Short mmCIF file of C-alpha atoms in Angstrom, two decimals:
data_model
loop_
_atom_site.label_atom_id
_atom_site.label_comp_id
_atom_site.label_asym_id
_atom_site.label_seq_id
_atom_site.Cartn_x
_atom_site.Cartn_y
_atom_site.Cartn_z
CA UNK A 1 114.69 92.65 117.23
CA UNK A 2 111.26 91.49 118.49
CA UNK A 3 109.30 93.43 121.11
CA UNK A 4 109.15 91.26 124.05
CA UNK A 5 106.02 90.70 126.59
CA UNK A 6 106.80 92.42 130.04
CA UNK A 7 105.11 89.45 131.61
CA UNK A 8 106.58 86.47 129.89
CA UNK A 9 109.24 87.70 127.44
CA UNK A 10 107.31 86.11 124.50
CA UNK A 11 107.37 88.13 121.25
CA UNK A 12 104.47 90.68 120.65
CA UNK A 13 102.70 91.15 117.61
CA UNK A 14 100.23 94.06 116.46
CA UNK A 15 96.49 93.11 116.58
CA UNK A 16 94.45 95.03 114.02
CA UNK A 17 91.07 94.54 115.93
CA UNK A 18 92.11 95.97 119.34
CA UNK A 19 95.08 98.29 117.89
CA UNK A 20 97.37 97.09 120.47
CA UNK A 21 100.32 94.65 120.78
CA UNK A 22 99.27 91.11 121.80
CA UNK A 23 100.90 88.35 123.45
CA UNK A 24 99.87 84.95 122.02
CA UNK A 25 101.55 83.30 125.11
CA UNK A 26 99.97 84.96 128.22
CA UNK A 27 97.16 87.00 126.25
CA UNK A 28 98.47 90.24 127.55
CA UNK A 29 97.56 93.46 125.58
CA UNK A 30 100.01 96.62 125.32
CA UNK A 31 99.49 99.88 123.75
CA UNK A 32 102.34 100.41 121.29
CA UNK A 33 103.39 103.85 122.86
CA UNK A 34 103.44 102.11 126.40
CA UNK A 35 106.33 99.54 125.39
CA UNK A 36 109.52 100.11 126.98
CA UNK A 37 112.13 101.75 124.60
CA UNK A 38 115.08 99.79 125.93
CA UNK A 39 114.62 97.13 123.00
CA UNK A 40 114.22 99.77 120.61
CA UNK A 41 117.67 101.50 121.44
CA UNK A 42 119.45 98.03 121.03
CA UNK A 43 117.93 98.09 117.43
CA UNK A 44 119.61 101.15 116.47
CA UNK A 45 122.83 99.63 116.85
CA UNK A 46 122.06 96.40 115.22
CA UNK A 47 124.44 95.53 112.54
CA UNK A 48 123.65 93.04 109.49
CA UNK A 49 126.27 91.20 107.46
CA UNK A 50 125.73 90.73 103.84
CA UNK A 51 125.06 87.36 102.23
CA UNK A 52 128.22 87.70 100.31
CA UNK A 53 130.48 88.37 103.12
CA UNK A 54 129.11 85.45 105.20
CA UNK A 55 128.89 82.66 102.67
CA UNK A 56 131.13 84.19 100.02
CA UNK A 57 128.28 83.81 97.47
CA UNK A 58 128.35 85.22 94.04
CA UNK A 59 124.64 84.33 93.36
CA UNK A 60 123.09 87.37 91.78
CA UNK A 61 119.82 86.94 93.69
CA UNK A 62 121.69 86.72 96.90
CA UNK A 63 123.94 89.73 96.57
CA UNK A 64 121.40 92.15 98.03
CA UNK A 65 120.60 89.97 100.94
CA UNK A 66 121.54 90.56 104.52
CA UNK A 67 121.76 88.28 107.61
CA UNK A 68 120.31 89.15 110.95
CA UNK A 69 119.89 86.84 114.01
CA UNK A 70 116.43 86.51 115.67
CA UNK A 71 116.12 87.88 119.15
CA UNK A 72 113.81 84.96 120.24
CA UNK A 73 115.61 81.82 119.07
CA UNK A 74 118.90 83.07 117.65
CA UNK A 75 118.12 81.62 114.04
CA UNK A 76 119.19 83.42 110.87
CA UNK A 77 117.01 85.93 109.28
CA UNK A 78 117.77 86.50 105.60
CA UNK A 79 116.07 89.63 104.14
CA UNK A 80 116.59 91.65 100.86
CA UNK A 81 117.74 94.96 100.39
CA UNK A 82 114.43 96.84 101.00
CA UNK A 83 112.64 94.74 103.77
CA UNK A 84 112.30 96.36 107.08
CA UNK A 85 110.38 93.73 109.24
CA UNK A 86 109.95 90.06 108.63
CA UNK A 87 109.01 86.67 110.42
CA UNK A 88 111.77 84.11 111.68
CA UNK A 89 111.43 81.08 109.54
CA UNK A 90 112.52 78.93 112.64
CA UNK A 91 110.43 80.24 115.43
CA UNK A 92 107.71 82.24 113.65
CA UNK A 93 108.17 85.27 115.60
CA UNK A 94 107.96 88.75 114.02
CA UNK A 95 111.28 90.63 113.87
CA UNK A 96 111.82 94.45 112.84
CA UNK A 97 115.14 95.15 111.39
CA UNK A 98 115.50 98.53 113.15
CA UNK A 99 118.83 99.72 111.72
CA UNK A 100 116.76 99.72 108.17
CA UNK A 101 114.53 102.24 109.65
CA UNK A 102 116.54 104.27 111.76
CA UNK A 103 117.09 108.12 111.58
CA UNK A 104 116.87 109.46 108.30
CA UNK A 105 115.11 106.52 106.91
CA UNK A 106 112.82 106.10 109.55
CA UNK A 107 109.14 106.79 108.34
CA UNK A 108 107.51 109.73 110.07
CA UNK A 109 103.97 108.12 110.08
CA UNK A 110 102.51 104.64 109.88
CA UNK A 111 98.84 103.71 109.11
CA UNK A 112 98.23 100.66 111.47
CA UNK A 113 96.49 97.73 109.87
CA UNK A 114 92.75 97.73 110.93
CA UNK A 115 91.65 94.74 108.85
CA UNK A 116 92.76 91.41 110.18
CA UNK A 117 93.84 88.65 107.87
CA UNK A 118 90.60 86.71 108.56
CA UNK A 119 88.60 89.83 107.58
CA UNK A 120 90.80 90.46 104.41
CA UNK A 121 89.90 86.90 103.34
CA UNK A 122 86.19 87.39 104.03
CA UNK A 123 86.11 90.40 102.01
CA UNK A 124 87.83 88.89 99.03
CA UNK A 125 85.41 85.90 99.15
CA UNK A 126 82.51 88.24 99.50
CA UNK A 127 83.66 90.01 96.24
CA UNK A 128 84.57 87.09 94.22
CA UNK A 129 81.44 85.02 95.08
CA UNK A 130 79.26 87.84 93.43
CA UNK A 131 81.44 87.42 90.13
CA UNK A 132 79.22 85.59 87.64
CA UNK A 133 82.14 84.93 85.17
CA UNK A 134 84.64 83.78 87.93
CA UNK A 135 85.40 80.18 87.58
CA UNK A 136 84.39 77.85 90.57
CA UNK A 137 88.19 76.91 91.04
CA UNK A 138 89.06 80.56 91.81
CA UNK A 139 85.74 81.03 94.08
CA UNK A 140 87.09 78.23 96.22
CA UNK A 141 90.94 78.97 95.93
CA UNK A 142 93.42 77.66 98.10
CA UNK A 143 95.75 80.25 99.44
CA UNK A 144 99.50 80.02 98.31
CA UNK A 145 100.37 82.61 100.87
CA UNK A 146 99.00 85.57 102.44
CA UNK A 147 101.06 88.25 103.82
CA UNK A 148 100.35 91.64 105.63
CA UNK A 149 102.73 94.13 104.15
CA UNK A 150 103.43 97.86 104.81
CA UNK A 151 104.07 99.51 101.76
CA UNK A 152 106.27 102.60 101.75
CA UNK A 153 104.68 105.77 100.52
CA UNK A 154 106.09 109.18 100.13
CA UNK A 155 103.22 111.94 100.83
CA UNK A 156 104.00 114.90 98.69
CA UNK A 157 102.86 118.27 97.74
CA UNK A 158 103.26 119.36 94.30
CA UNK A 159 102.31 122.30 92.00
CA UNK A 160 101.68 121.34 88.37
CA UNK A 161 101.08 123.64 85.22
CA UNK A 162 100.21 122.54 81.56
CA UNK A 163 99.11 124.28 78.49
CA UNK A 164 97.42 121.81 76.03
CA UNK A 165 95.85 122.00 72.62
CA UNK A 166 92.93 119.95 72.15
CA UNK A 167 91.38 118.62 68.94
CA UNK A 168 87.65 118.07 68.64
CA UNK A 169 84.87 117.64 66.38
CA UNK A 170 82.01 120.40 66.39
CA UNK A 171 78.90 120.67 64.48
CA UNK A 172 78.81 123.34 61.85
CA UNK A 173 75.59 123.32 59.88
CA UNK A 174 74.86 119.90 58.62
CA UNK A 175 78.49 118.65 58.95
CA UNK A 176 80.88 118.42 61.64
CA UNK A 177 84.27 120.13 61.44
CA UNK A 178 87.59 119.76 63.22
CA UNK A 179 88.28 122.60 65.73
CA UNK A 180 91.32 123.23 68.00
CA UNK A 181 91.04 124.52 71.61
CA UNK A 182 93.51 125.75 74.11
CA UNK A 183 93.60 125.10 77.75
CA UNK A 184 96.18 126.16 80.22
CA UNK A 185 96.09 125.80 83.76
CA UNK A 186 97.48 124.89 87.35
CA UNK A 187 96.77 122.15 89.69
CA UNK A 188 97.92 121.77 93.25
CA UNK A 189 98.47 118.21 94.80
CA UNK A 190 98.39 118.47 98.61
CA UNK A 191 99.16 115.32 100.84
CA UNK A 192 99.24 113.10 97.66
CA UNK A 193 100.37 109.55 98.40
CA UNK A 194 102.98 108.07 95.95
CA UNK A 195 104.22 104.60 96.28
CA UNK A 196 107.93 104.39 97.09
CA UNK A 197 108.49 100.75 96.25
CA UNK A 198 110.05 99.83 92.88
CA UNK A 199 109.17 96.26 93.29
CA UNK A 200 105.44 97.28 93.46
CA UNK A 201 104.13 98.72 90.24
CA UNK A 202 102.47 102.26 90.47
CA UNK A 203 99.54 100.96 88.56
CA UNK A 204 98.90 98.25 91.36
CA UNK A 205 99.61 100.53 94.29
CA UNK A 206 97.47 103.44 93.00
CA UNK A 207 94.44 101.19 92.76
CA UNK A 208 94.81 100.68 96.71
CA UNK A 209 93.76 104.21 96.93
CA UNK A 210 92.08 106.19 98.62
CA UNK A 211 93.84 106.03 102.07
CA UNK A 212 92.37 107.98 104.76
CA UNK A 213 95.20 109.94 105.92
CA UNK A 214 93.78 110.90 109.13
CA UNK A 215 94.30 107.48 110.37
CA UNK A 216 98.05 108.04 110.27
CA UNK A 217 99.83 107.73 113.50
CA UNK A 218 103.49 108.83 114.53
CA UNK A 219 105.70 106.01 113.48
CA UNK A 220 106.45 103.49 116.10
CA UNK A 221 108.06 100.21 115.03
CA UNK A 222 105.85 98.13 117.31
CA UNK A 223 102.98 98.68 114.63
CA UNK A 224 105.26 96.49 112.17
CA UNK A 225 105.41 93.61 114.71
CA UNK A 226 103.60 90.73 112.87
CA UNK A 227 103.78 92.06 109.68
CA UNK A 228 106.32 92.58 106.67
CA UNK A 229 107.38 95.85 105.44
CA UNK A 230 109.60 97.58 102.92
CA UNK A 231 111.65 100.77 102.98
CA UNK A 232 111.52 103.35 100.33
CA UNK A 233 113.97 102.52 97.28
CA UNK A 234 112.65 105.18 94.64
CA UNK A 235 114.82 108.13 93.41
CA UNK A 236 113.80 111.57 93.04
CA UNK A 237 113.29 111.19 89.30
CA UNK A 238 110.90 108.11 89.93
CA UNK A 239 108.88 110.02 92.62
CA UNK A 240 108.58 112.99 90.15
CA UNK A 241 107.68 110.89 86.96
CA UNK A 242 104.82 109.04 89.26
CA UNK A 243 103.57 112.43 90.53
CA UNK A 244 103.68 114.12 87.16
CA UNK A 245 101.65 111.09 85.69
CA UNK A 246 98.87 111.47 88.15
CA UNK A 247 98.71 115.16 87.91
CA UNK A 248 98.59 114.96 84.03
CA UNK A 249 95.81 112.46 84.05
CA UNK A 250 93.81 114.64 86.32
CA UNK A 251 94.55 117.92 84.43
CA UNK A 252 93.78 116.12 80.88
CA UNK A 253 90.41 114.87 82.00
CA UNK A 254 89.48 118.34 83.38
CA UNK A 255 90.78 120.03 80.11
CA UNK A 256 88.77 117.62 77.97
CA UNK A 257 85.66 117.87 80.13
CA UNK A 258 85.97 121.73 79.66
CA UNK A 259 85.78 121.61 75.86
CA UNK A 260 82.41 121.20 74.09
CA UNK A 261 83.13 118.97 71.39
CA UNK A 262 83.04 115.34 70.45
CA UNK A 263 85.95 112.98 69.76
CA UNK A 264 88.21 115.07 71.78
CA UNK A 265 92.05 114.44 72.15
CA UNK A 266 95.03 116.29 73.25
CA UNK A 267 97.29 116.75 70.47
CA UNK A 268 100.25 118.75 72.17
CA UNK A 269 100.89 119.83 75.73
CA UNK A 270 103.68 121.31 77.79
CA UNK A 271 103.48 120.03 81.55
CA UNK A 272 105.55 121.21 84.22
CA UNK A 273 105.81 119.83 87.87
CA UNK A 274 107.48 121.21 90.92
CA UNK A 275 107.58 118.89 93.88
CA UNK A 276 107.96 120.63 97.24
CA UNK A 277 110.90 119.34 99.35
CA UNK A 278 108.72 118.89 102.50
CA UNK A 279 107.49 115.40 101.50
CA UNK A 280 106.49 112.99 104.25
CA UNK A 281 107.38 109.33 104.58
CA UNK A 282 104.66 107.00 105.73
CA UNK A 283 103.97 103.26 105.64
CA UNK A 284 100.55 102.10 104.44
CA UNK A 285 99.08 98.77 105.17
CA UNK A 286 98.06 96.23 102.55
CA UNK A 287 97.13 92.35 102.55
CA UNK A 288 98.68 90.51 99.58
CA UNK A 289 96.97 87.35 98.90
CA UNK A 290 98.48 84.97 96.25
CA UNK A 291 97.04 81.77 94.65
CA UNK A 292 97.76 79.87 91.44
CA UNK A 293 95.22 79.29 88.69
CA UNK A 294 96.20 76.98 85.78
CA UNK A 295 99.63 77.23 86.68
CA UNK A 296 99.79 81.20 86.79
CA UNK A 297 100.39 83.09 89.79
CA UNK A 298 97.55 85.57 90.84
CA UNK A 299 97.84 88.29 93.59
CA UNK A 300 94.91 89.85 95.27
CA UNK A 301 95.52 93.12 97.13
CA UNK A 302 93.44 94.34 100.02
CA UNK A 303 93.72 97.79 101.60
CA UNK A 304 94.68 97.16 105.12
CA UNK A 305 92.99 99.99 106.45
CA UNK A 306 89.77 100.49 104.25
CA UNK A 307 89.38 96.96 103.14
CA UNK A 308 89.21 97.68 99.40
CA UNK A 309 89.68 94.46 97.31
CA UNK A 310 91.83 95.00 94.15
CA UNK A 311 92.14 92.37 91.53
CA UNK A 312 91.17 91.19 88.09
CA UNK A 313 90.48 87.48 87.71
CA UNK A 314 90.54 85.11 84.85
CA UNK A 315 87.04 84.37 83.51
CA UNK A 316 85.00 81.35 82.80
CA UNK A 317 85.56 81.80 78.90
CA UNK A 318 83.12 79.04 77.91
CA UNK A 319 80.40 80.50 79.93
CA UNK A 320 81.10 84.02 78.88
CA UNK A 321 81.27 83.08 74.96
CA UNK A 322 78.10 80.71 75.05
CA UNK A 323 76.14 83.44 76.92
CA UNK A 324 77.43 86.28 74.54
CA UNK A 325 76.67 84.25 71.38
CA UNK A 326 73.25 83.04 72.53
CA UNK A 327 72.12 86.37 73.53
CA UNK A 328 73.52 87.90 70.18
CA UNK A 329 71.72 85.20 68.20
CA UNK A 330 68.45 85.87 69.95
CA UNK A 331 68.79 89.70 69.64
CA UNK A 332 69.67 89.25 66.04
CA UNK A 333 66.64 87.11 65.49
CA UNK A 334 64.47 89.62 67.08
CA UNK A 335 66.17 92.66 65.38
CA UNK A 336 65.79 90.79 61.88
CA UNK A 337 62.06 90.59 62.13
CA UNK A 338 61.81 94.28 63.16
CA UNK A 339 64.14 95.35 60.29
CA UNK A 340 62.30 92.80 57.74
CA UNK A 341 58.91 94.58 58.41
CA UNK A 342 60.25 98.06 58.93
CA UNK A 343 62.67 98.54 56.09
CA UNK A 344 60.38 98.10 53.13
CA UNK A 345 58.12 100.62 54.53
CA UNK A 346 61.27 102.91 55.24
CA UNK A 347 62.29 102.66 51.75
CA UNK A 348 59.01 102.86 49.99
CA UNK A 349 58.59 106.36 51.11
CA UNK A 350 58.53 109.41 48.65
CA UNK A 351 61.96 109.60 46.81
CA UNK A 352 62.36 113.28 47.27
CA UNK A 353 65.64 114.71 48.01
CA UNK A 354 64.61 115.59 51.56
CA UNK A 355 63.22 112.01 52.25
CA UNK A 356 66.41 110.42 50.80
CA UNK A 357 68.40 112.99 53.02
CA UNK A 358 66.53 111.88 56.33
CA UNK A 359 66.99 108.16 55.29
CA UNK A 360 70.52 108.55 54.90
CA UNK A 361 71.02 110.23 58.24
CA UNK A 362 68.94 107.42 60.04
CA UNK A 363 71.05 104.71 58.43
CA UNK A 364 74.22 106.58 59.26
CA UNK A 365 73.05 107.10 62.86
CA UNK A 366 72.26 103.09 62.91
CA UNK A 367 75.59 102.23 61.82
CA UNK A 368 77.32 104.73 64.20
CA UNK A 369 75.22 103.03 67.06
CA UNK A 370 76.37 99.61 65.93
CA UNK A 371 80.09 100.67 65.91
CA UNK A 372 79.88 102.64 69.44
CA UNK A 373 78.14 99.10 70.91
CA UNK A 374 81.07 97.13 69.58
CA UNK A 375 83.68 99.58 70.45
CA UNK A 376 82.24 100.16 74.16
CA UNK A 377 82.01 96.43 74.68
CA UNK A 378 85.63 95.46 73.18
CA UNK A 379 87.05 98.42 75.32
CA UNK A 380 85.66 96.89 78.45
CA UNK A 381 86.89 93.38 77.70
CA UNK A 382 90.31 94.81 76.86
CA UNK A 383 90.51 96.64 80.04
CA UNK A 384 89.64 93.53 81.99
CA UNK A 385 92.35 91.58 80.18
CA UNK A 386 94.81 94.49 80.92
CA UNK A 387 94.07 94.25 84.55
CA UNK A 388 94.36 90.36 84.68
CA UNK A 389 97.89 90.70 83.47
CA UNK A 390 98.43 93.23 86.37
CA UNK A 391 97.16 90.55 88.86
CA UNK A 392 99.29 87.86 87.28
CA UNK A 393 102.24 90.17 87.11
CA UNK A 394 105.29 87.94 88.32
CA UNK A 395 106.90 90.74 90.08
CA UNK A 396 104.04 91.52 92.39
CA UNK A 397 103.92 87.72 92.97
CA UNK A 398 107.53 87.90 93.97
CA UNK A 399 107.33 90.96 95.88
CA UNK A 400 104.86 88.83 98.26
CA UNK A 401 106.32 85.40 97.86
CA UNK A 402 110.10 86.10 98.32
CA UNK A 403 109.98 86.64 102.07
CA UNK A 404 111.09 84.50 104.89
CA UNK A 405 108.50 82.92 107.07
CA UNK B 1 67.95 92.66 48.96
CA UNK B 2 65.79 93.75 51.76
CA UNK B 3 66.25 90.35 53.50
CA UNK B 4 70.14 90.91 53.27
CA UNK B 5 70.08 94.34 54.51
CA UNK B 6 67.82 93.36 57.41
CA UNK B 7 70.17 90.51 58.22
CA UNK B 8 73.25 92.88 58.21
CA UNK B 9 71.69 95.52 60.44
CA UNK B 10 70.04 92.91 62.69
CA UNK B 11 73.37 91.00 63.26
CA UNK B 12 75.21 94.33 63.82
CA UNK B 13 72.62 95.33 66.42
CA UNK B 14 72.26 92.01 68.11
CA UNK B 15 75.89 91.27 68.55
CA UNK B 16 76.81 94.90 69.32
CA UNK B 17 74.30 94.88 72.07
CA UNK B 18 75.48 91.35 73.23
CA UNK B 19 79.19 92.83 73.17
CA UNK B 20 78.36 95.91 75.03
CA UNK B 21 76.15 94.05 77.70
CA UNK B 22 78.55 91.26 78.31
CA UNK B 23 81.61 93.54 78.35
CA UNK B 24 79.93 95.71 81.05
CA UNK B 25 79.04 92.39 82.88
CA UNK B 26 82.49 90.99 82.58
CA UNK B 27 83.96 94.37 83.80
CA UNK B 28 81.57 94.32 86.89
CA UNK B 29 82.17 90.61 87.56
CA UNK B 30 85.92 90.09 87.20
CA UNK B 31 87.53 93.68 87.46
CA UNK B 32 87.39 94.28 91.18
CA UNK B 33 88.42 97.68 92.58
CA UNK B 34 89.55 99.17 89.44
CA UNK B 35 89.75 102.62 90.72
CA UNK B 36 92.34 105.15 92.22
CA UNK B 37 92.07 108.17 94.31
CA UNK B 38 90.30 110.95 92.38
CA UNK B 39 90.65 114.59 92.44
CA UNK B 40 87.80 115.00 95.02
CA UNK B 41 89.61 112.45 97.32
CA UNK B 42 92.66 114.74 97.59
CA UNK B 43 90.82 117.90 97.49
CA UNK B 44 92.67 119.01 94.35
CA UNK B 45 91.34 121.16 91.61
CA UNK B 46 92.42 122.48 88.22
CA UNK B 47 92.31 126.27 87.99
CA UNK B 48 92.35 127.47 84.26
CA UNK B 49 94.74 130.38 83.44
CA UNK B 50 93.61 130.48 79.69
CA UNK B 51 90.87 129.07 77.65
CA UNK B 52 90.70 129.74 73.78
CA UNK B 53 88.31 128.14 71.61
CA UNK B 54 88.59 128.21 67.77
CA UNK B 55 92.19 128.36 67.53
CA UNK B 56 93.56 129.12 64.16
CA UNK B 57 96.66 127.58 62.73
CA UNK B 58 99.17 130.11 64.21
CA UNK B 59 97.39 130.13 67.64
CA UNK B 60 97.38 126.29 67.55
CA UNK B 61 101.12 126.30 66.86
CA UNK B 62 101.95 129.12 69.60
CA UNK B 63 99.36 128.18 72.28
CA UNK B 64 101.62 125.71 74.22
CA UNK B 65 104.82 128.12 74.29
CA UNK B 66 102.72 131.22 74.87
CA UNK B 67 100.70 129.97 77.91
CA UNK B 68 102.96 127.07 79.35
CA UNK B 69 104.44 128.07 82.66
CA UNK B 70 107.79 126.18 83.63
CA UNK B 71 107.66 125.70 87.21
CA UNK B 72 110.33 122.94 87.83
CA UNK B 73 113.55 123.87 88.68
CA UNK B 74 116.45 121.22 89.37
CA UNK B 75 118.69 123.55 91.19
CA UNK B 76 116.01 123.96 94.12
CA UNK B 77 115.54 120.33 94.66
CA UNK B 78 117.93 117.10 95.12
CA UNK B 79 119.35 115.41 92.09
CA UNK B 80 116.97 113.01 90.25
CA UNK B 81 119.39 109.91 90.60
CA UNK B 82 119.20 110.33 94.52
CA UNK B 83 117.38 108.07 96.49
CA UNK B 84 114.30 110.04 98.19
CA UNK B 85 114.85 110.59 101.92
CA UNK B 86 113.84 112.90 104.59
CA UNK B 87 115.82 116.04 104.03
CA UNK B 88 117.07 117.72 107.27
CA UNK B 89 116.01 121.25 107.98
CA UNK B 90 119.24 122.70 106.97
CA UNK B 91 118.90 121.21 103.53
CA UNK B 92 115.38 122.17 103.16
CA UNK B 93 116.44 125.83 104.12
CA UNK B 94 119.15 125.59 101.79
CA UNK B 95 117.04 124.65 98.74
CA UNK B 96 114.54 127.53 99.85
CA UNK B 97 117.32 129.98 99.94
CA UNK B 98 118.58 128.93 96.48
CA UNK B 99 114.93 129.15 95.11
CA UNK B 100 114.47 132.73 96.66
CA UNK B 101 117.65 133.85 94.99
CA UNK B 102 116.43 132.67 91.81
CA UNK B 103 113.05 134.20 92.32
CA UNK B 104 114.79 137.53 93.07
CA UNK B 105 117.13 137.47 90.01
CA UNK B 106 113.91 136.59 87.76
CA UNK B 107 111.87 139.46 89.38
CA UNK B 108 114.81 141.86 88.76
CA UNK B 109 114.92 140.80 85.05
CA UNK B 110 111.24 141.14 84.74
CA UNK B 111 111.36 144.71 86.02
CA UNK B 112 114.14 145.56 83.87
CA UNK B 113 112.38 144.22 80.70
CA UNK B 114 108.58 144.74 81.56
CA UNK B 115 108.75 147.39 84.16
CA UNK B 116 106.50 145.12 86.37
CA UNK B 117 107.12 142.12 88.68
CA UNK B 118 103.42 140.62 89.03
CA UNK B 119 103.58 136.95 89.04
CA UNK B 120 100.29 135.36 88.40
CA UNK B 121 101.42 132.00 89.64
CA UNK B 122 102.69 133.11 92.82
CA UNK B 123 99.62 135.00 93.22
CA UNK B 124 97.52 132.02 92.93
CA UNK B 125 99.70 129.96 95.09
CA UNK B 126 99.44 132.63 97.99
CA UNK B 127 95.54 132.44 97.70
CA UNK B 128 95.78 128.66 98.15
CA UNK B 129 95.85 126.76 101.53
CA UNK B 130 99.18 126.14 102.96
CA UNK B 131 101.16 123.18 101.83
CA UNK B 132 102.86 122.76 105.23
CA UNK B 133 102.14 119.43 106.68
CA UNK B 134 103.19 120.36 110.17
CA UNK B 135 100.54 119.53 112.75
CA UNK B 136 98.07 118.06 110.11
CA UNK B 137 98.76 114.66 111.34
CA UNK B 138 97.86 114.45 115.13
CA UNK B 139 98.05 111.17 116.83
CA UNK B 140 94.39 110.00 117.58
CA UNK B 141 95.24 109.60 121.31
CA UNK B 142 95.85 113.26 121.48
CA UNK B 143 92.29 114.19 120.50
#
């Protein structure tokens, strides 16, 4: 299952820096397309036996596992139902389970890793060292595991239509009134990547975007050597749902931006999506770095092509709240003196009806401003908390951790 | 009274400002890479086919049904419960044939009812770049 070196028969691994296969034993480099196809043909016929048939196990977790043998040392390689490449736990050599990616299941394109493990870690440290509220323990985290995983994607073409009624507030004389607006339109998505792995949430995978699709290369399993990979396990409904959700998001943003009103929201819509049947199957690279903080698992993602780091990390609550309250108290004191001297003059003006009108407006404006400040601030904090939950999601941690090697 | 009002406004402004500033700082500090591909990244654009402002009650109720265009058609695509896979050329041709048959039937029906077969959506589609991916991804070593 491993691609072996022509000179010394040691298993080769793909080196992101040189974009070639590298032999750690004799130091030779080979272009993936130059490697002989004999071993690849053998892999087409490779058969796997299920854990159930070999060990007669009834363990629910092991029902979807298959056993292969390592071409280097003959050791058992156990992989789950969607993995396509892994590492031998005994000799550490990379193995591609080719029967998984043969024929119809074989991806058409692969985006090879161009970010090395060291570079990925450097990028992560660079990012998190800048974070003023990231605890020191996280800045100096010890890695639980780091895995380079090729994530399956379907690159789709789709047409989307929608008709929506938008409710908004517009000025009418002195008051604001509720008005309704209608927007109908079409959107065409061309070469749009949708994650094809059920184990990885769409929210996490979409944050790895954008991918530079011009970096895609015709699929060659040698690019998988040294990395882990999964095959597509989504249904047409899943794919359609994920595409529709993204198209809807784009359409709604454009429709709301097109309406001149405040406090806009869509109150009804009739979306429709047609997926073209000419979708393309590709594998995209990502580094998954896991560590534990206060007993909770955290997974940082790094786009293996662009180096984009994706994570939301727990914050130093003591530092955050003490700074917030200190600043709040100082700003309150300063504002108190300003109001203490301006309010008497403000209320002492002439008590005509136009004067009280403008006073009322200023007070309403002040109250609206205070509410807006709190709303924006709290929304940002809630967004961070929501994304921290994604980073600490157990399913993504298991997606990375439950792999042999 | 003035003191109380001053204190209320001051604490609102002070802590509101603190909440906004530190919320923004926390977002920048701890929420790393919180973005996904934008429309510009995928060269996608929304083309509006109907714009109506100040909808009255009746228009509000009928806008969606009047302007919505249903384009999904389960008969021209694989079953939703099936795992996504690369379709063979024969399967793609079969789905294409089914879609064309359906379109032809629809056109005939439209002609019968309205006396015209003009389809705005098809016109829009024909003005857009081709969605075919053939030849788009060229291996870098061929360049």
